[in-house]
Short mmCIF file of C-alpha atoms in Angstrom, two decimals:
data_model
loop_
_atom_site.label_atom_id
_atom_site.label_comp_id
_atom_site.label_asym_id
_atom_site.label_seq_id
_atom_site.Cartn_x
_atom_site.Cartn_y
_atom_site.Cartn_z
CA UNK A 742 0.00 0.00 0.00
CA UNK A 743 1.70 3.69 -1.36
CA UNK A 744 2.06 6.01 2.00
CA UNK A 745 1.92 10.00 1.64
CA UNK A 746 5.27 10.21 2.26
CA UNK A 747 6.80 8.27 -0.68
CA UNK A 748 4.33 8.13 -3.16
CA UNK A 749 5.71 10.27 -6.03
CA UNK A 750 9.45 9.34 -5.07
CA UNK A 751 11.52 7.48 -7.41
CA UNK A 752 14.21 4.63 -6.72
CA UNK A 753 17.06 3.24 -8.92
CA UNK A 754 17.44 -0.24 -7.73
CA UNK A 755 20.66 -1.75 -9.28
CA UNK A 756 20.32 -5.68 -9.40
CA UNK A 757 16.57 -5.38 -9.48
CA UNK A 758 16.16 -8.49 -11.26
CA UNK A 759 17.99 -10.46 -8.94
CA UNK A 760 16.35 -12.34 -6.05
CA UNK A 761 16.88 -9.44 -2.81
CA UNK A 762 16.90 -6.57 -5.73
CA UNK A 763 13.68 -8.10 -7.26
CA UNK A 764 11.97 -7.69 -3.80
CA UNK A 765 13.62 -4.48 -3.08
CA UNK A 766 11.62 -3.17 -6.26
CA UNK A 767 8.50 -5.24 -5.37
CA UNK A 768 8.37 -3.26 -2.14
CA UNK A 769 9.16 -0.01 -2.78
CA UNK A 770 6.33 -0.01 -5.58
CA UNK A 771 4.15 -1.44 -2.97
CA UNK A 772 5.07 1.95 -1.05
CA UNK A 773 4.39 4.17 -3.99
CA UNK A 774 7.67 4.74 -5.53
CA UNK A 775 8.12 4.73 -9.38
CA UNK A 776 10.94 2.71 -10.09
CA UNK A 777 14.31 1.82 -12.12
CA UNK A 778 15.09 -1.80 -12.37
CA UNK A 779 18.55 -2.24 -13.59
CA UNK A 780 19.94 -5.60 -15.01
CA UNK A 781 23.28 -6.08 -15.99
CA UNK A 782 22.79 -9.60 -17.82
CA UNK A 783 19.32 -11.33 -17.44
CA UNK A 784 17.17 -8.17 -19.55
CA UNK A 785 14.21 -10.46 -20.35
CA UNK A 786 13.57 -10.99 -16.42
CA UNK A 787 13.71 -7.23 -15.57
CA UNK A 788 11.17 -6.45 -18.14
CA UNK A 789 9.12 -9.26 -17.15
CA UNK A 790 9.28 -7.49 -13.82
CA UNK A 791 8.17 -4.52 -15.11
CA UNK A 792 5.13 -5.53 -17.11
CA UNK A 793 4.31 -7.25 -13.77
CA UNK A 794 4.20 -4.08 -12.03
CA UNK A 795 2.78 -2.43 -14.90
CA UNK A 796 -0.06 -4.80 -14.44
CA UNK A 797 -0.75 -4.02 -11.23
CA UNK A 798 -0.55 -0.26 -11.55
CA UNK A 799 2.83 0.56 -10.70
CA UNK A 800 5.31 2.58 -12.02
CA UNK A 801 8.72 1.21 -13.77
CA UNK A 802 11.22 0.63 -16.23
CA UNK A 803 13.97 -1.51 -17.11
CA UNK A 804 17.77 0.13 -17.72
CA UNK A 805 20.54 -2.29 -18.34
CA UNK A 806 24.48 -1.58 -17.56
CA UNK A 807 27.42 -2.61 -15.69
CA UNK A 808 27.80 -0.89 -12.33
CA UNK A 809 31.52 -0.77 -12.63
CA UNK A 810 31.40 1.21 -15.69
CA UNK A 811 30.97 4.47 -14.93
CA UNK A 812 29.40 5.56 -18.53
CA UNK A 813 27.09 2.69 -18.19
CA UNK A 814 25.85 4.04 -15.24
CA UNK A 815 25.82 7.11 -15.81
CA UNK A 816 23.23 6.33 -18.92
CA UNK A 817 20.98 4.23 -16.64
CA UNK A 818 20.82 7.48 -13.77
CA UNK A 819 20.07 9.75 -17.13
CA UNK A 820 17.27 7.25 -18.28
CA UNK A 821 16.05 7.40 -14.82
CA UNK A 822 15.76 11.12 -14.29
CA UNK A 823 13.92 11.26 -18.32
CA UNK A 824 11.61 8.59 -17.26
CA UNK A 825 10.21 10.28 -13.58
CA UNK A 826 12.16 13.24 -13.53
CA UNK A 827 14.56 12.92 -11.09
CA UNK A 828 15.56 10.11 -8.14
CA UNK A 829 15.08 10.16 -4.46
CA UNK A 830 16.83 6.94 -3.58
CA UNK A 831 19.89 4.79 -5.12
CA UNK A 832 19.29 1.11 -3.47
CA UNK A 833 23.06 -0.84 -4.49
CA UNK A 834 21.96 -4.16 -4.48
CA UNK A 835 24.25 -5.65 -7.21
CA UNK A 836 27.23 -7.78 -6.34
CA UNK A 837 28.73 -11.10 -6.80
CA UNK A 838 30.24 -13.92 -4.78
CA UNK A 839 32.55 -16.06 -5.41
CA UNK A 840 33.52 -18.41 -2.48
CA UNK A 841 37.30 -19.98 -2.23
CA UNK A 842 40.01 -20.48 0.91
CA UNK A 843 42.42 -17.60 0.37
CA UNK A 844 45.58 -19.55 0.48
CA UNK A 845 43.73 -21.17 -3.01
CA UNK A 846 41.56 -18.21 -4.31
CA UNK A 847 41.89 -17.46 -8.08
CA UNK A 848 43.10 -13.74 -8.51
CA UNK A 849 41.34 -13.42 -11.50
CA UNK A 850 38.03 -14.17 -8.97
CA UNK A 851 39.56 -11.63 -6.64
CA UNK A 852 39.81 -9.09 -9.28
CA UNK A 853 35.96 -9.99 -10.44
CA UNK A 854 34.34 -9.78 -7.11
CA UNK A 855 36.63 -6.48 -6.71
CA UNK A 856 35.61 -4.80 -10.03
CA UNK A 857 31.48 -5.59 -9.17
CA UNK A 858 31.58 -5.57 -5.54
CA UNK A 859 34.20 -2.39 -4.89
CA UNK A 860 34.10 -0.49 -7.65
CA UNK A 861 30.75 -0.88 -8.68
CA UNK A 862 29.17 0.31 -5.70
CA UNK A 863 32.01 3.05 -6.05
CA UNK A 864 30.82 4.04 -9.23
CA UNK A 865 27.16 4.03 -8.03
CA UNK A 866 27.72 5.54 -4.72
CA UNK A 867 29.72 8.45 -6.65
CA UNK A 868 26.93 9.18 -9.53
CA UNK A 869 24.29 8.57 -6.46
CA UNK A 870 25.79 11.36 -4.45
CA UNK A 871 25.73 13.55 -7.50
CA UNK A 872 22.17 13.10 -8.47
CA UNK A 873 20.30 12.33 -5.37
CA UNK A 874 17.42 14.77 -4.47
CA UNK A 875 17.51 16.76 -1.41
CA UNK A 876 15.81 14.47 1.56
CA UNK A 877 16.82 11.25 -0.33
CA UNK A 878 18.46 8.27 0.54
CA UNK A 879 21.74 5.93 -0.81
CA UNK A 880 21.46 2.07 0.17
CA UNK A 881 24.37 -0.10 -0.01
CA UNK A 882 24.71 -3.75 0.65
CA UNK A 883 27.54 -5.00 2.84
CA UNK A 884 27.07 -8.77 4.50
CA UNK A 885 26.64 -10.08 8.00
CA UNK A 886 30.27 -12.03 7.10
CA UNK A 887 31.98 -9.13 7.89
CA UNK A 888 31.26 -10.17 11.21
CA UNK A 889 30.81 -13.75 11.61
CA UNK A 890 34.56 -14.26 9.59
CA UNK A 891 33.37 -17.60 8.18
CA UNK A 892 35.91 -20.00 5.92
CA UNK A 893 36.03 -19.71 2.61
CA UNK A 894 34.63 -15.95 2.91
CA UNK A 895 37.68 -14.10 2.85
CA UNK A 896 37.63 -12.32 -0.11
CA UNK A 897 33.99 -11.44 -0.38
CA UNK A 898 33.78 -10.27 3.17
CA UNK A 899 36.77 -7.99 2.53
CA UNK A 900 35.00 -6.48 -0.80
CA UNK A 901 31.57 -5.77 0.93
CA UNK A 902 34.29 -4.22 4.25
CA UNK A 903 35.20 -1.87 1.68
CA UNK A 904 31.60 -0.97 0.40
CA UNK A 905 31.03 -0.59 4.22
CA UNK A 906 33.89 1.88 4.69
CA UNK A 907 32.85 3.73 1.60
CA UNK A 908 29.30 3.99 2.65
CA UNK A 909 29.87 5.62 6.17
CA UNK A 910 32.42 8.08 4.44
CA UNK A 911 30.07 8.92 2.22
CA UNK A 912 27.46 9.49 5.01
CA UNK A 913 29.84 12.58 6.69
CA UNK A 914 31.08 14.13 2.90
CA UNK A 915 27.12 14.82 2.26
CA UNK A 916 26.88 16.99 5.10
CA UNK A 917 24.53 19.44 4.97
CA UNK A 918 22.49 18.01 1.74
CA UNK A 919 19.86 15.86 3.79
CA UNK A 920 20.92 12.69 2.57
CA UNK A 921 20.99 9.57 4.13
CA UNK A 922 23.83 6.97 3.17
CA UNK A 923 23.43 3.97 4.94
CA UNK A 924 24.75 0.20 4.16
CA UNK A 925 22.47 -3.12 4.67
CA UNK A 926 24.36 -6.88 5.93
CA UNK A 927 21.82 -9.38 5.25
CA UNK A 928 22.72 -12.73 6.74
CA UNK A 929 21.88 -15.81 5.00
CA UNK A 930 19.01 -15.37 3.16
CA UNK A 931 17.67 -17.49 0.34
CA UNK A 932 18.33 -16.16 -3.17
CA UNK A 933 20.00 -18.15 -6.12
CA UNK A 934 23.16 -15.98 -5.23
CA UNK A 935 23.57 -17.52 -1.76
CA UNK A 936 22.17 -21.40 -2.15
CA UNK A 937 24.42 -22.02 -5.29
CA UNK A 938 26.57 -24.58 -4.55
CA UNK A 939 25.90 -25.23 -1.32
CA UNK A 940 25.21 -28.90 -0.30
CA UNK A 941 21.94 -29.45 2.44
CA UNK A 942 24.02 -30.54 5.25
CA UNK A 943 25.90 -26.43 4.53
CA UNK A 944 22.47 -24.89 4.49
CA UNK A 945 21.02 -26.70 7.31
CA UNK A 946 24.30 -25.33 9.20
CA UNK A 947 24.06 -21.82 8.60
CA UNK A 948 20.46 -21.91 8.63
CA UNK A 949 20.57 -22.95 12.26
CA UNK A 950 23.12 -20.09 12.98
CA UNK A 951 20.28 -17.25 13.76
CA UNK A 952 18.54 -18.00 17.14
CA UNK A 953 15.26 -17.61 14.70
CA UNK A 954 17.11 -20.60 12.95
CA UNK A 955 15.92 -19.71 9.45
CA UNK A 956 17.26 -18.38 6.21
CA UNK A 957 16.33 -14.76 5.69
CA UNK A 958 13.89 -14.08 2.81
CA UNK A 959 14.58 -11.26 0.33
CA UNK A 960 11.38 -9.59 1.31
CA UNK A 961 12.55 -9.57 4.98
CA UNK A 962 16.12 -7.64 3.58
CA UNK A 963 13.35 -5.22 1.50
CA UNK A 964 11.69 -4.24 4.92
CA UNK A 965 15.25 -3.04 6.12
CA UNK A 966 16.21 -1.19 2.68
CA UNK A 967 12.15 0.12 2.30
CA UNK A 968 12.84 1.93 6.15
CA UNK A 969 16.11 3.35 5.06
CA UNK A 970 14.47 4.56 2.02
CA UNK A 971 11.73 6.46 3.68
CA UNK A 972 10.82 6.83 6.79
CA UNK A 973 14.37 6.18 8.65
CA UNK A 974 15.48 9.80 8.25
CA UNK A 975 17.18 9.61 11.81
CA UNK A 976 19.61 6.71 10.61
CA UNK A 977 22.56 7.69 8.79
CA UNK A 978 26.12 6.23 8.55
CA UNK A 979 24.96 2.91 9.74
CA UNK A 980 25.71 -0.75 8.90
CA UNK A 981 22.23 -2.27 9.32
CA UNK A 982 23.10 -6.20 10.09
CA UNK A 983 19.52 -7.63 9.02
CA UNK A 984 20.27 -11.17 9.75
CA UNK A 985 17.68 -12.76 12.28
CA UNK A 986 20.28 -12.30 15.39
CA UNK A 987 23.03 -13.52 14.07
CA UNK A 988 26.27 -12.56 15.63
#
C-alpha cells in the first residue's frame, strides 16, 4: 500500500532483477515509488518485472548496464531522471560472490568480485551522491560475514568491508544536503546468489546459525532497505546487520 510520504518518489534499484533486488523493487512499488530496475545480464527478467508491475498499476522501467562502468551508469541514472524526472533513492543491491580459501583463491576471482563488488558500488555511490534529491536516501549492501569471519569468505567479506567503509564516508562528505547513506548486511538469506553450490548438510548449518534458525527471505532484507528509504530519516552512517540475530 503507497504512503503519503513516498508516493511520487523514485528509486534506482541496481540488481533489481535479482532475487533481494527483485523484492527491493516489489516493495518499494508497494510503497508508492516509481521505479528503475537495472539488469546487468538477465534483460528479459527485468522487463518481465516490469510488465508485472505495470499490471498491477505501478510505475517502472527496465535500464541495463554494468555498475563498474561508470558511462554505463551514468546512462541508466540519465534514463532514470527522463523517465520520472529525477531520483530520491539509489538502493546498491548488485554484487557477486565467489567463495574460495584464500591460500587457493583465483586472482582473476579476486579481481571480479573487486571490479562488481568495490568499484561498482564506487561508481554508483559516486553518480548517487551527484544526483540524489535533497531528503533522499543511498542504500548499499555489505554482509553479516563481515562479522561472523566464516571460511572460505575471505575475499567477499573484505570487498563488501570496503563498500562498508565507503558507505559511512560517504554518510559525513554529504553533510549538509539531507541525505541519508546507509549500508544493509543481510545474513543468510535465500536467493540463487547464496544457495548455489551449497550442499543441504551447509544450508542446514548456517540456517541454524540465527537464534530464529531460518534463512532470511529477500522480502525480509526489502523491509530493512524500504525503512532506510523512507521513513528512517534519523539513521545515517549505519551498517544495518539484518540477519535474524546472528552474531
Amino acid at each position: 500500500m503507497s504512503t503519503s510520504t513516498t508516493t511520487g518518489r523514485v528509486a534506482l534499484v541496481t540488481g533489481g532483477s535479482g532475487g533481494i533486488g527483485q523484492a527491493v523493487v516489489e516493495r518499494l512499488i508497494a510503497d508508492g515509488y516509481s521505479v528503475a530496475v537495472h539488469y546487468a545480464g538477465n534483460k528479459a527478467k527485468a522487463e518481465t518485472l516490469v510488465e508485472k508491475i505495470a499490471a498491477s498499476g505501478g510505475s517502472a522501467i527496465a535500464i541495463g548496464g554494468d555498475v563498474a562502468d561508470e558511462n554505463a551508469m551514468q546512462a541508466a541514472f540519465d534514463q532514470t531522471e527522463t523517465a520520472f524526472g529525477g531520483i530520491d533513492v539509489v538502493v546498491n543491491t548488485a554484487g557477486i560472490m565467489l567463495l574460495s580459501p584464500i591460500a587457493t583463491l583465483s586472482l582473476d576471482d579476486l579481481d571480479r568480485m573487486h571490479r562488481t563488488n568495490i568499484r561498482g558500488s564506487f561508481v554508483v555511490s559516486q553518480l548517487a551522491a551527484n544526483r540524489v534529491r535533497t531528503g533522499g536516501a543511498i542504500i548499499n549492501f555489505s554482509t553479516s560475514i563481515t562479522r561472523t569471519e566464516l571460511p572460505s569468505y575471505g575475499a567477499y567479506a573484505a570487498s563488501k568491508a570496503a563498500v562498508e567503509a565507503l558507505t559511512l564516508i560517504l554518510a559525513r562528505e554529504l553533510r549538509g544536503k539531507d541525505i541519508t547513506v546507509n549500508a544493509v548486511a543481510p545474513g543468510p538469506t535465500a536467493t540463487p546468489l547464496f544457495l548455489d553450490g551449497k550442499d543441504e548438510a551447509t544450508i542446514e548449518r548456517l540456517t541454524k546459525m540465527a537464534p530464529l534458525e531460518r534463512l532470511g527471505q529477500p522480502e525480509d532484507i526489502a523491509e530493512t532497505v524500504a525503512f532506510l528509504a523512507g521513513p528512517a530519516r534519523w539513521v545515517n552512517g549505519q551498517t544495518i546487520f539484518t540477519n535474524g540475530g546472528m552474531a
